mmCIF file of C-alpha atoms in Angstrom:
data_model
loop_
_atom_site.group_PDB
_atom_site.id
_atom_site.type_symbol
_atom_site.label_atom_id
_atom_site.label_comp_id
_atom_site.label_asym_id
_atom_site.label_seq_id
_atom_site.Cartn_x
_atom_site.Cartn_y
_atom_site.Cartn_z
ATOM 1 C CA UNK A 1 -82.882 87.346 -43.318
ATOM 2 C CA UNK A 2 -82.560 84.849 -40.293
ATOM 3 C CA UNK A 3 -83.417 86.239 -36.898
ATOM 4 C CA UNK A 4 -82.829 84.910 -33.832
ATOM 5 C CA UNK A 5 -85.402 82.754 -33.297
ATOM 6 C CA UNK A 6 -83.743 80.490 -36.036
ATOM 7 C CA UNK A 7 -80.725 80.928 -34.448
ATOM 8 C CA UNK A 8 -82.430 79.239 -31.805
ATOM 9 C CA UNK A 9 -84.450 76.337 -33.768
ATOM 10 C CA UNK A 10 -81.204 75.276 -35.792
ATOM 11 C CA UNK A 11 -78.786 75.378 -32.266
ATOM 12 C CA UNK A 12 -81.387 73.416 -30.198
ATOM 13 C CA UNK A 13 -81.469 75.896 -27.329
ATOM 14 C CA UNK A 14 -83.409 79.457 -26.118
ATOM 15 C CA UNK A 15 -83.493 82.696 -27.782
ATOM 16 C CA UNK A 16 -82.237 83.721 -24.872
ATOM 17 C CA UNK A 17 -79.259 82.006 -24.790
ATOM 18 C CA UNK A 18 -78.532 82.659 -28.383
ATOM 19 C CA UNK A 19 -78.699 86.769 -27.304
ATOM 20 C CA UNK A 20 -76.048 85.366 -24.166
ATOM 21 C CA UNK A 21 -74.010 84.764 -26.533
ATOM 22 C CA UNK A 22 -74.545 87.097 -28.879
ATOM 23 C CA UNK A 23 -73.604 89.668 -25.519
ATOM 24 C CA UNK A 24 -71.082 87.329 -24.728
ATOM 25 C CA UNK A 25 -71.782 86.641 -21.248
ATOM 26 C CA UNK A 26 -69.786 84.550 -19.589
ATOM 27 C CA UNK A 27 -72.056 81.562 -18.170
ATOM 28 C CA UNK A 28 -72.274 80.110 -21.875
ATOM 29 C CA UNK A 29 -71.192 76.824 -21.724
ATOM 30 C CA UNK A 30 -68.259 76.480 -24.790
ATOM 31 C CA UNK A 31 -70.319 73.847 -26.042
ATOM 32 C CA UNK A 32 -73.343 75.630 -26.367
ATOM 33 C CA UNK A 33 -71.715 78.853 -27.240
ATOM 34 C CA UNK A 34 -69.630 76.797 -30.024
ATOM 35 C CA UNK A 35 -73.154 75.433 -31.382
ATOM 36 C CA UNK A 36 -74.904 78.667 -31.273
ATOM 37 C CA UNK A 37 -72.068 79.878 -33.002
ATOM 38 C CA UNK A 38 -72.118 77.936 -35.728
ATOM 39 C CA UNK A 39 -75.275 78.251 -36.461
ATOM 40 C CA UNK A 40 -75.411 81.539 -36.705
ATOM 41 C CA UNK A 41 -72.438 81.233 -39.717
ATOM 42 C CA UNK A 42 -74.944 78.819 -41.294
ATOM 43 C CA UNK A 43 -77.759 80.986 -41.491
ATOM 44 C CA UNK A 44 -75.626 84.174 -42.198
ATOM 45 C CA UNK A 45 -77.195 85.907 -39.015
ATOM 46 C CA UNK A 46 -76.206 88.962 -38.518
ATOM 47 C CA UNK A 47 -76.463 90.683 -35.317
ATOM 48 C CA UNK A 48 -78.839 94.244 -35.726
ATOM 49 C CA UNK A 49 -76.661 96.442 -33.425
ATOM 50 C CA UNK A 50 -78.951 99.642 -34.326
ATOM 51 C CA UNK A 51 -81.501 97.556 -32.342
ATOM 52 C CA UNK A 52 -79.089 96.262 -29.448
ATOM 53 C CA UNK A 53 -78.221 99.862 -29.053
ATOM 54 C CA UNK A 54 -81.665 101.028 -28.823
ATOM 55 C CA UNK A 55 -82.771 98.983 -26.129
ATOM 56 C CA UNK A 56 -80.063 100.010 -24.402
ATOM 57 C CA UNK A 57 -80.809 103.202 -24.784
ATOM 58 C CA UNK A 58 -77.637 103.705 -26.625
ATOM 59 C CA UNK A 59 -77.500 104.607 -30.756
ATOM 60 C CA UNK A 60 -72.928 104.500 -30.375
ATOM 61 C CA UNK A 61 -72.988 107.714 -32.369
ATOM 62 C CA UNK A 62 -71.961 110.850 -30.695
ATOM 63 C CA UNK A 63 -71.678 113.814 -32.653
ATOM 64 C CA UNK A 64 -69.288 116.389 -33.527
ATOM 65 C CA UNK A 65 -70.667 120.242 -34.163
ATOM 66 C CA UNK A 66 -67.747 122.685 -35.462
ATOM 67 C CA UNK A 67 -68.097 126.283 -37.085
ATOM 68 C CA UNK A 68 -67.052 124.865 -40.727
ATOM 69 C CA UNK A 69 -65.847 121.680 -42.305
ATOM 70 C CA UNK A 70 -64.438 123.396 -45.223
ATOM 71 C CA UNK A 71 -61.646 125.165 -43.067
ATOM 72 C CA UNK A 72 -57.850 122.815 -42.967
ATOM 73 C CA UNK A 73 -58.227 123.319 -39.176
ATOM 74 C CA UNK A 74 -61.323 122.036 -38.263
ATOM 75 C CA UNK A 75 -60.979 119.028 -41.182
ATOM 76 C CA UNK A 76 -57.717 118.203 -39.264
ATOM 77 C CA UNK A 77 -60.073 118.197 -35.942
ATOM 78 C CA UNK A 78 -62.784 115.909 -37.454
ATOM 79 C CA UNK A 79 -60.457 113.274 -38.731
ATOM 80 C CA UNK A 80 -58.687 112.979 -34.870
ATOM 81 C CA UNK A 81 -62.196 113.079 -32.949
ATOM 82 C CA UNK A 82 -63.571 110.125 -35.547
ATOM 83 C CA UNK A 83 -60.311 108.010 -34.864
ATOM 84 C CA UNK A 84 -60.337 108.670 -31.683
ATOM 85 C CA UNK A 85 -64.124 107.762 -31.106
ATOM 86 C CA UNK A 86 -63.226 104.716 -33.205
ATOM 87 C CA UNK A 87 -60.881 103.479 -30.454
ATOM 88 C CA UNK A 88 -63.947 103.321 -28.287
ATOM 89 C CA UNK A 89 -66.168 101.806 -30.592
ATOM 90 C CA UNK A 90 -67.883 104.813 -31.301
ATOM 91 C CA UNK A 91 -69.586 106.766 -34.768
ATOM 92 C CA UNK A 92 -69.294 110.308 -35.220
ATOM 93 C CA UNK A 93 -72.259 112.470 -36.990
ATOM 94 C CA UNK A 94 -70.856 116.057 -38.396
ATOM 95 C CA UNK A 95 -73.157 119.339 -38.253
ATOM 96 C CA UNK A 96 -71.714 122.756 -39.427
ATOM 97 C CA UNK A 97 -72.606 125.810 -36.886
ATOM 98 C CA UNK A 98 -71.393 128.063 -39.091
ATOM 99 C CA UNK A 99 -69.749 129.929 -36.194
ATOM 100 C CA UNK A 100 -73.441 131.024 -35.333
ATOM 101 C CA UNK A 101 -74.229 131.486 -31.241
ATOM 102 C CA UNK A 102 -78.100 130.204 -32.578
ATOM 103 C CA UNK A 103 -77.097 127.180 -34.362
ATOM 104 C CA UNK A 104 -74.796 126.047 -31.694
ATOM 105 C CA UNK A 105 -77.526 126.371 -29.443
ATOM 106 C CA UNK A 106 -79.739 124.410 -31.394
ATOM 107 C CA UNK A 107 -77.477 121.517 -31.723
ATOM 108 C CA UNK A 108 -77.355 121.121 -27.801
ATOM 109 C CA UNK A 109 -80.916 121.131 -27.905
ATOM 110 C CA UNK A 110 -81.560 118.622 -31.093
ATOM 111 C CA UNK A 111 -79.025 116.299 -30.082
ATOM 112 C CA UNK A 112 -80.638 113.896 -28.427
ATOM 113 C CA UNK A 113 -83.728 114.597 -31.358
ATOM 114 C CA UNK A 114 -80.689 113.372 -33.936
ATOM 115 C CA UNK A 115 -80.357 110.158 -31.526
ATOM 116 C CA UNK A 116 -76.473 111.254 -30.276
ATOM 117 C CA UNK A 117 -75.359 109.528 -27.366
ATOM 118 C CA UNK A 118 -73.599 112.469 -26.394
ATOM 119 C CA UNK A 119 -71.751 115.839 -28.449
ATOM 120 C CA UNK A 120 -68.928 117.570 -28.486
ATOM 121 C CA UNK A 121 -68.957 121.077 -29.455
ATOM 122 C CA UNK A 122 -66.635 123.620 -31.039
ATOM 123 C CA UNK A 123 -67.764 126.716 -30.015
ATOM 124 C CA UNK A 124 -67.544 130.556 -31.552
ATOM 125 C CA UNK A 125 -70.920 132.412 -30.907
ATOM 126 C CA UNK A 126 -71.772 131.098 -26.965
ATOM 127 C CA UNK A 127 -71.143 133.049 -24.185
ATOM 128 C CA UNK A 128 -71.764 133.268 -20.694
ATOM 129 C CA UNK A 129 -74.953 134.288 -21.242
ATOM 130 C CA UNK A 130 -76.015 130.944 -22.413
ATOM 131 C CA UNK A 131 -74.140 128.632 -19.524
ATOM 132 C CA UNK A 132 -77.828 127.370 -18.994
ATOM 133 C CA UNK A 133 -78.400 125.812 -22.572
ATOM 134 C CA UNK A 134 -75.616 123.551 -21.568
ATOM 135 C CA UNK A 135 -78.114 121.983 -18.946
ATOM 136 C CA UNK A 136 -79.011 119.179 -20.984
ATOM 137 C CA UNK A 137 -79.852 115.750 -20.798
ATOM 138 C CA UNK A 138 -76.851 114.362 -22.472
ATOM 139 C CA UNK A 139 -73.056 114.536 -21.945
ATOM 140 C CA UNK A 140 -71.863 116.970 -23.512
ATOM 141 C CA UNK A 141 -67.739 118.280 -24.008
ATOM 142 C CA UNK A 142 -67.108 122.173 -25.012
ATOM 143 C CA UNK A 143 -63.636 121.699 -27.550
ATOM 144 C CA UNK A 144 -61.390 124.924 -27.761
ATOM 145 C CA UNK A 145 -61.525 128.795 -26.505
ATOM 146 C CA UNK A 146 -62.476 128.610 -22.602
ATOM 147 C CA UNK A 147 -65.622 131.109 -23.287
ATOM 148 C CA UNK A 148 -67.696 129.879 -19.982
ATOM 149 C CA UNK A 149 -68.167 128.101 -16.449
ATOM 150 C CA UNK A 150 -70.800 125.607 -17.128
ATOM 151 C CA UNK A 151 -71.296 122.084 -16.178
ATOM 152 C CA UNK A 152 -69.382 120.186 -18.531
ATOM 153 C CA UNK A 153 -66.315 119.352 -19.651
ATOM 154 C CA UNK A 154 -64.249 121.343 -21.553
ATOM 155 C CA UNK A 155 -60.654 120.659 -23.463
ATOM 156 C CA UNK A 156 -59.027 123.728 -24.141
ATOM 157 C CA UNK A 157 -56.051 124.734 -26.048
ATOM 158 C CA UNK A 158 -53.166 126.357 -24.138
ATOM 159 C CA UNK A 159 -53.874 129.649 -26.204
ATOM 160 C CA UNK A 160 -52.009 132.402 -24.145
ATOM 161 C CA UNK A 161 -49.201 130.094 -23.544
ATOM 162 C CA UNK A 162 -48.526 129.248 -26.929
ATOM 163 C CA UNK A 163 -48.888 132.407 -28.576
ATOM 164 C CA UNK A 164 -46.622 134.001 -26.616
ATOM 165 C CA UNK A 165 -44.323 131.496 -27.127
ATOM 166 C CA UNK A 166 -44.816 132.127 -30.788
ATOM 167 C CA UNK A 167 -44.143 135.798 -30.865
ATOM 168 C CA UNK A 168 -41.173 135.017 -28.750
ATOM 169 C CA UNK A 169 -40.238 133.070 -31.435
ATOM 170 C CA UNK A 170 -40.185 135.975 -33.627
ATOM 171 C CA UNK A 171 -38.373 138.004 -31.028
ATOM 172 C CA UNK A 172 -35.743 135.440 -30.768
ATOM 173 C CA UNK A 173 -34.972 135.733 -34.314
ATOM 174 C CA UNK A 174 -34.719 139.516 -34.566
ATOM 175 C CA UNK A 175 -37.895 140.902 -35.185
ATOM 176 C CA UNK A 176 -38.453 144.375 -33.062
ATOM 177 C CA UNK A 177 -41.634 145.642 -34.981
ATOM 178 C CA UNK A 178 -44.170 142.226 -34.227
ATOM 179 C CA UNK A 179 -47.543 142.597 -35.814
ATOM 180 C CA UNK A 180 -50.482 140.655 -34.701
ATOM 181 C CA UNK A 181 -53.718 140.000 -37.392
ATOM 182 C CA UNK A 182 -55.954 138.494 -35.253
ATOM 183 C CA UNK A 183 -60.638 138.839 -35.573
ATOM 184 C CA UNK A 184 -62.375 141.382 -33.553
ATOM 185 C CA UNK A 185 -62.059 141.515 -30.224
ATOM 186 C CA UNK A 186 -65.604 141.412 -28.717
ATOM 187 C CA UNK A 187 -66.478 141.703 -25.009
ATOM 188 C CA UNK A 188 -66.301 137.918 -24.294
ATOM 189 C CA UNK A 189 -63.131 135.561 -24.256
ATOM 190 C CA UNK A 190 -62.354 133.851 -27.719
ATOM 191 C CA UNK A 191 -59.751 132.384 -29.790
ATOM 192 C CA UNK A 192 -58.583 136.136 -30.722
ATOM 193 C CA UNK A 193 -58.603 137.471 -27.268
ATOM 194 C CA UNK A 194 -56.672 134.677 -26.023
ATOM 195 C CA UNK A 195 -53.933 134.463 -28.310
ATOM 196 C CA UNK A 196 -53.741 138.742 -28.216
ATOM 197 C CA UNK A 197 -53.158 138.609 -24.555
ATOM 198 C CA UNK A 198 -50.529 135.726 -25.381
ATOM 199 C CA UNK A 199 -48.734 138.494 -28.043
ATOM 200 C CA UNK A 200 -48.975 141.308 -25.318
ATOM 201 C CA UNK A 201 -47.288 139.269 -22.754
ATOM 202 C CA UNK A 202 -44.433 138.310 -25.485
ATOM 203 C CA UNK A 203 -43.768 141.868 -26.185
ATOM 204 C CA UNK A 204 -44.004 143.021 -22.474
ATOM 205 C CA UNK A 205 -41.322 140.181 -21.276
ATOM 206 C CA UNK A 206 -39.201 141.136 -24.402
ATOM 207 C CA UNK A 207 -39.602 145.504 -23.049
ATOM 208 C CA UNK A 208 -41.342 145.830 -26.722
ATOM 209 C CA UNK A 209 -43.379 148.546 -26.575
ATOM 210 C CA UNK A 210 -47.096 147.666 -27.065
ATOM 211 C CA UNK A 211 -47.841 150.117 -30.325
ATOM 212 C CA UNK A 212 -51.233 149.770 -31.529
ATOM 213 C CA UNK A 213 -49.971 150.110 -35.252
ATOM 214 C CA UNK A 214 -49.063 146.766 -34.816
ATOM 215 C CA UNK A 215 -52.612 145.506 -34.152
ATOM 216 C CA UNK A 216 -54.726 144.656 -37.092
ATOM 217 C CA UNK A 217 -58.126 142.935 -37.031
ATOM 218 C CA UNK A 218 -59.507 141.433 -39.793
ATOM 219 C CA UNK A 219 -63.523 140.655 -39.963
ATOM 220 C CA UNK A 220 -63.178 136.997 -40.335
ATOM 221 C CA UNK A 221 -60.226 134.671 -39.822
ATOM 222 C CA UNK A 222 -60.296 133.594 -43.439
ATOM 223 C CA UNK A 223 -56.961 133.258 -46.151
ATOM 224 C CA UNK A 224 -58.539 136.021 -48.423
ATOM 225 C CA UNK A 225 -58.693 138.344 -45.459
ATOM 226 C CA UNK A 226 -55.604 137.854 -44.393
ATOM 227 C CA UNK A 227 -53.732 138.411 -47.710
ATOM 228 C CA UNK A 228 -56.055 141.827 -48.015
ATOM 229 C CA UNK A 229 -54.956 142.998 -44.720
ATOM 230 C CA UNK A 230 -51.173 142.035 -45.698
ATOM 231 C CA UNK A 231 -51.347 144.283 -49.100
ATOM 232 C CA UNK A 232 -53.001 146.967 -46.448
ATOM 233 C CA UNK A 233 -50.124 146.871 -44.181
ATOM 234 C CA UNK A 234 -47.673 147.209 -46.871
ATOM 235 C CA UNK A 235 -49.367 149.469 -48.808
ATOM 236 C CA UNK A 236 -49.799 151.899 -45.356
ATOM 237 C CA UNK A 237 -46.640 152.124 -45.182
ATOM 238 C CA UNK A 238 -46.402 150.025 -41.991
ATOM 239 C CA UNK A 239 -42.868 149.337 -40.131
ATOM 240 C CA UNK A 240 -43.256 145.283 -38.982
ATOM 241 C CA UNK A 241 -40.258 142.808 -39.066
ATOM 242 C CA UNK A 242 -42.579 139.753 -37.942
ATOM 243 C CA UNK A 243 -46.286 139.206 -37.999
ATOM 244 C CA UNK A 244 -48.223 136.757 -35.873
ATOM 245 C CA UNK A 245 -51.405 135.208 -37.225
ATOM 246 C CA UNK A 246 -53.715 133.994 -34.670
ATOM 247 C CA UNK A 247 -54.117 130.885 -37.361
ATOM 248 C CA UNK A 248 -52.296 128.933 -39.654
ATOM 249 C CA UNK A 249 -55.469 130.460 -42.245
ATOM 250 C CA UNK A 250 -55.015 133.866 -41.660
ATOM 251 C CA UNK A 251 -51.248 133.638 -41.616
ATOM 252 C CA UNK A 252 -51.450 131.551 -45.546
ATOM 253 C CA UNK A 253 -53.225 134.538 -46.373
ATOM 254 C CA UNK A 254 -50.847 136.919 -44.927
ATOM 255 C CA UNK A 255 -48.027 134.813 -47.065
ATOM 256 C CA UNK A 256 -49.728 135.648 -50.478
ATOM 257 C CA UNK A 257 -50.219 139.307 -49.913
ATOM 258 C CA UNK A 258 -46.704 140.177 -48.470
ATOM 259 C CA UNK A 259 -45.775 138.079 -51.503
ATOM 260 C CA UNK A 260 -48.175 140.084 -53.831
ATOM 261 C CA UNK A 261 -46.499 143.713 -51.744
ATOM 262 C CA UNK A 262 -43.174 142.264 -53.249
ATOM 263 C CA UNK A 263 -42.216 141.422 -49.159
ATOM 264 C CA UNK A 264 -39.826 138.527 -49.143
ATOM 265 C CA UNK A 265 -40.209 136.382 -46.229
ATOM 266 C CA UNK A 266 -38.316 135.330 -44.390
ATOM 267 C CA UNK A 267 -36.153 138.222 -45.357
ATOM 268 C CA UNK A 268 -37.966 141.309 -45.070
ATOM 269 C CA UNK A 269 -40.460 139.707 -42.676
ATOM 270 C CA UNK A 270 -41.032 136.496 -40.670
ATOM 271 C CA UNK A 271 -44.303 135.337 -40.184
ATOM 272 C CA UNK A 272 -46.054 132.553 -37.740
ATOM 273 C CA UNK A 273 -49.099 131.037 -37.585
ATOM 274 C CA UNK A 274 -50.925 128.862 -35.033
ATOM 275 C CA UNK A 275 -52.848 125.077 -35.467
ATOM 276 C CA UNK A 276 -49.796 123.594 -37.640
ATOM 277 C CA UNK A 277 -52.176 122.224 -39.811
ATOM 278 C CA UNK A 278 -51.309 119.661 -42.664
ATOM 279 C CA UNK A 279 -50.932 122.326 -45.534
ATOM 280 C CA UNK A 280 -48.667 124.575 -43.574
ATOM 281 C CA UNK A 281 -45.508 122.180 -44.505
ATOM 282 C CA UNK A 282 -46.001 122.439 -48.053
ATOM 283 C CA UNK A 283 -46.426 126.135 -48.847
ATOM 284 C CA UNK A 284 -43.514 127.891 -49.978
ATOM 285 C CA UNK A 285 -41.643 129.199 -47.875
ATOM 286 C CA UNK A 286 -43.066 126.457 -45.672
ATOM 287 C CA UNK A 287 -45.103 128.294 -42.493
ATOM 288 C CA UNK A 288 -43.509 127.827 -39.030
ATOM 289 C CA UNK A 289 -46.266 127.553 -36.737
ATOM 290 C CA UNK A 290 -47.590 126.240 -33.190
ATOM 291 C CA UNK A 291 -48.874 122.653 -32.978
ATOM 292 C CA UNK A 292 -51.695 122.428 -30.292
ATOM 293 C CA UNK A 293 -51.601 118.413 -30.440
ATOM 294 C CA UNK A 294 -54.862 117.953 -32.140
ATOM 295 C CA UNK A 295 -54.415 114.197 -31.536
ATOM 296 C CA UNK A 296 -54.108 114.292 -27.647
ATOM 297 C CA UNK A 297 -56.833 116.768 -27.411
ATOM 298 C CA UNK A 298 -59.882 114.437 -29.554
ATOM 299 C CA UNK A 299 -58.406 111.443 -27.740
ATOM 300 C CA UNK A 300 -59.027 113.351 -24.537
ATOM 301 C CA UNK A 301 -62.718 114.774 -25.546
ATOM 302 C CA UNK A 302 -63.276 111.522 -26.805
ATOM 303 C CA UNK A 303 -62.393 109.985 -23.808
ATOM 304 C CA UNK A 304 -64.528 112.301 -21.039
ATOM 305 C CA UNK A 305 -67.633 111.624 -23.195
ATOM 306 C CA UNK A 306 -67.404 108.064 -23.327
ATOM 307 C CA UNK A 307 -66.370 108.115 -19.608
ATOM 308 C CA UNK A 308 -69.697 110.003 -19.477
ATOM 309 C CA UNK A 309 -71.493 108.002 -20.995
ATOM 310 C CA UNK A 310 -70.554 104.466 -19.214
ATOM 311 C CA UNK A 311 -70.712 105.707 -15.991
ATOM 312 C CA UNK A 312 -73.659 104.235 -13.865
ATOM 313 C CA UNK A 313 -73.021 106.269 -10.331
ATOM 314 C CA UNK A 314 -73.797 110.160 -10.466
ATOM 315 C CA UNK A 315 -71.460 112.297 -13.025
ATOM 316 C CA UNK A 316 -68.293 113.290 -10.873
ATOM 317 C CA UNK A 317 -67.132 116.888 -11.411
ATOM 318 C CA UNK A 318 -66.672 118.576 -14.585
ATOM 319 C CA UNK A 319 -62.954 118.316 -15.779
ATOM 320 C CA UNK A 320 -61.142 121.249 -17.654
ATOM 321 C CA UNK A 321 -58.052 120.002 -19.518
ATOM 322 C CA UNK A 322 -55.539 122.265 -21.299
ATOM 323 C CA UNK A 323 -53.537 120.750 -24.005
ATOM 324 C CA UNK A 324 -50.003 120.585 -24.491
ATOM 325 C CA UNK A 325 -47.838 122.264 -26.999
ATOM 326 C CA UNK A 326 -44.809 122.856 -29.270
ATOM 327 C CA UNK A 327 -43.419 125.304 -31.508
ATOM 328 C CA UNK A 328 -42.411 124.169 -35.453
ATOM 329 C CA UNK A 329 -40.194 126.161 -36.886
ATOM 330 C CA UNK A 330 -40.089 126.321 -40.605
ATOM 331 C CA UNK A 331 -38.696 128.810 -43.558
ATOM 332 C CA UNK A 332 -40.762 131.712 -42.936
ATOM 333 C CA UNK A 333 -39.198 132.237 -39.758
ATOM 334 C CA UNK A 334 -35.474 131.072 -40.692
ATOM 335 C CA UNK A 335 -32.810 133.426 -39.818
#
C-alpha cells in the first residue's frame, strides 16, 4: 500500500504538501496540486481517514442509543438520524438500552470509551435524579419525552399537543366514550404521561367527562399487550366508541383484539395511534395516526450535535426544540 511519503517521491515535492492537498488547503499551487494529484491515482493512494480523524481528535462517528431496534418506531428513527448524519458527513454506531435507566447511563459514560464523537440518546429509564450523568465530556442530544433540565440539548416531540389533537379527532367523528391504553404512569414525566395529559385536555375542551373506566394501562407498550388489553375491554363489558393508543404499536395491537372481540372498526369503534410509522398504512383497516415528523426531528438532533461538535468558542446555551406535527387520517377512524 503506498503512503504518503511516495506520494511525495513520485510528485517531486514535501510530504507536507502532499497532506495540503490531501486537506485541500488553499495555498496549493494548481500545478503542484494537479501533480500531487496524479500521483496519488498512480500509486492507488488512498487517504486513511480513521487516522486523519484521530489526530484530530475526531473518529466522524457519533452514536445513536434507543430502547430497541426491533420496534417499527425506533427502526423508522434510526434510518432518519443515519441520513441525516450522512448529510454532515457523519457515521452512526447503534446500541440497544433496552429501555433500562442503567444501560442508558452507561452509554453516556462509555461513549467516548466506544470512540463517539458525540451521542444522541433516546431515553425511557432517566430521570431527574440522574441530570448529573449528563455532565460529560462529549456533546451529547436527549431525543423524545422531556424527562429533565440538564445541560444539553434536547428535541422533543410535541406530545400533549398532538395527542389531544388526536382524541379530538375521535371526538370530531362521534365518539363520546374515548378510551386511552397508554404504560404505567410512574412519578416522573414520560411518553405515557405526556400523551395522557394530552387525552385529558381533549376530553375536558370537548365537556367529556374524565371516567376512569376509560383508562387502561398496559405493562409494556408492546402489539401483544395491546391486543390482550383490547379482548379485556371487550370482554369487561366496557362502553368505548374510540380508543387512543399512546403508539402506533399498542394501537396495531388494539386492532387485532377488537378484531378477535368480533369489534368492527371503524364501525363499532375508531381507533388512533401515534408515530405514523411505515406499517400503519398497510394494515387493514389502515390506522389513522399522528405523524411527529421523524425527518425534521433527526435532521435537527443531527444538526445541534454536529454544531457541537465544530464549534471552537465555549458551547452557547442548551437548545430545547419541539417538533412539529400533523394528524393522518385513515380507515379506522372514517366516518
Amino acid at each position: 500500500m503506498a503512503t504518503i511519503q511516495d506520494v511525495a517521491k513520485a510528485a517531486g515535492v514535501s510530504a507536507m504538501t502532499v497532506s495540503n492537498v490531501i486537506n485541500d488547503h488553499p495555498h496549493v499551487r494548481p500545478a503542484t496540486r494537479e501533480r500531487v494529484l496524479a500521483a496519488m491515482a498512480r500509486l492507488d493512494y488512498r487517504v486513511n481517514v480513521a487516522a486523519r480523524n484521530l489526530r484530530k481528535g475526531r473518529t466522524g462517528t457519533i452514536g445513536l442509543a434507543v430502547p430497541e431496534v426491533n420496534r417499527p418506531y425506533y427502526g423508522r428513527l434510526a434510518a432518519a438520524i443515519i441520513t441525516a448524519a450522512g448529510r454532515h458527513g457523519l457515521r452512526v454506531s447503534i446500541e440497544q438500552t433496552g429501555a433500562r435507566r442503567e444501560n442508558e447511563l452507561a452509554a453516556l459514560s462509555s461513549s467516548r470509551n466506544r470512540l463517539y464523537d458525540g451521542l444522541i440518546l433516546s431515553t425511557v429509564g432517566m430521570g431527574p435524579a440522574d441530570v448529573e450523568a449528563l455532565e460529560v465530556d462529549h456533546p451529547v442530544v436527549i431525543l423524545g419525552e422531556r424527562i429533565f433540565g440538564g445541560p444539553v440539548d434536547h428535541v422533543a416531540m410535541p406530545n400533549v399537543e398532538a395527542s389531544a389533537a388526536a382524541t379530538r379527532h375521535l371526538i370530531d367523528r362521534g365518539c363520546r366514550r374515548v378510551a386511552v391504553v397508554r404504560g404505567p404512569l410512574r412519578d416522573e414525566v414520560d411518553v405515557s404521561s405526556l400523551r395522557h395529559t394530552g387525552y385529558r385536555q381533549a376530553l375536558r375542551a370537548a365537556g367529556l367527562p374524565a371516567d376512569a373506566a376509560l383508562v387502561h394501562s398496559v405493562p409494556e407498550l408492546t402489539m401483544a399487550e395491546g391486543a390482550r388489553r383490547a379482548r379485556a375491554m371487550v370482554a369487561g363489558g366496557l362502553d368505548f366508541d374510540g380508543v387512543f393508543c399512546v403508539t402506533d404499536t399498542v394501537a396495531m395491537g388494539v386492532l387485532r383484539g377488537l378484531a378477535d372481540a368480533g369489534v368492527r372498526v371503524p364501525e363499532q369503534v375508531k381507533v388512533i395511534g401515534f408515530d405514523n410509522v411505515d406499517e400503519s398504512a398497510f394494515l387493514v383497516p389502515s390506522l389513522s395516526t399522528v405523524d411527529p415528523d421523524h425527518d425534521l426531528m433527526a435532521e435537527r438532533a443531527v444538526g445541534l450535535l454536529a454544531a457541537r461538535l465544530g464549534s471552537a468558542g465555549p458551547p452557547a446555551d442548551q437548545e430545547e426544540f419541539v417538533g412539529p406535527f400533523s394528524l393522518v387520517p385513515r380507515e379506522s377512524t372514517a366516518r
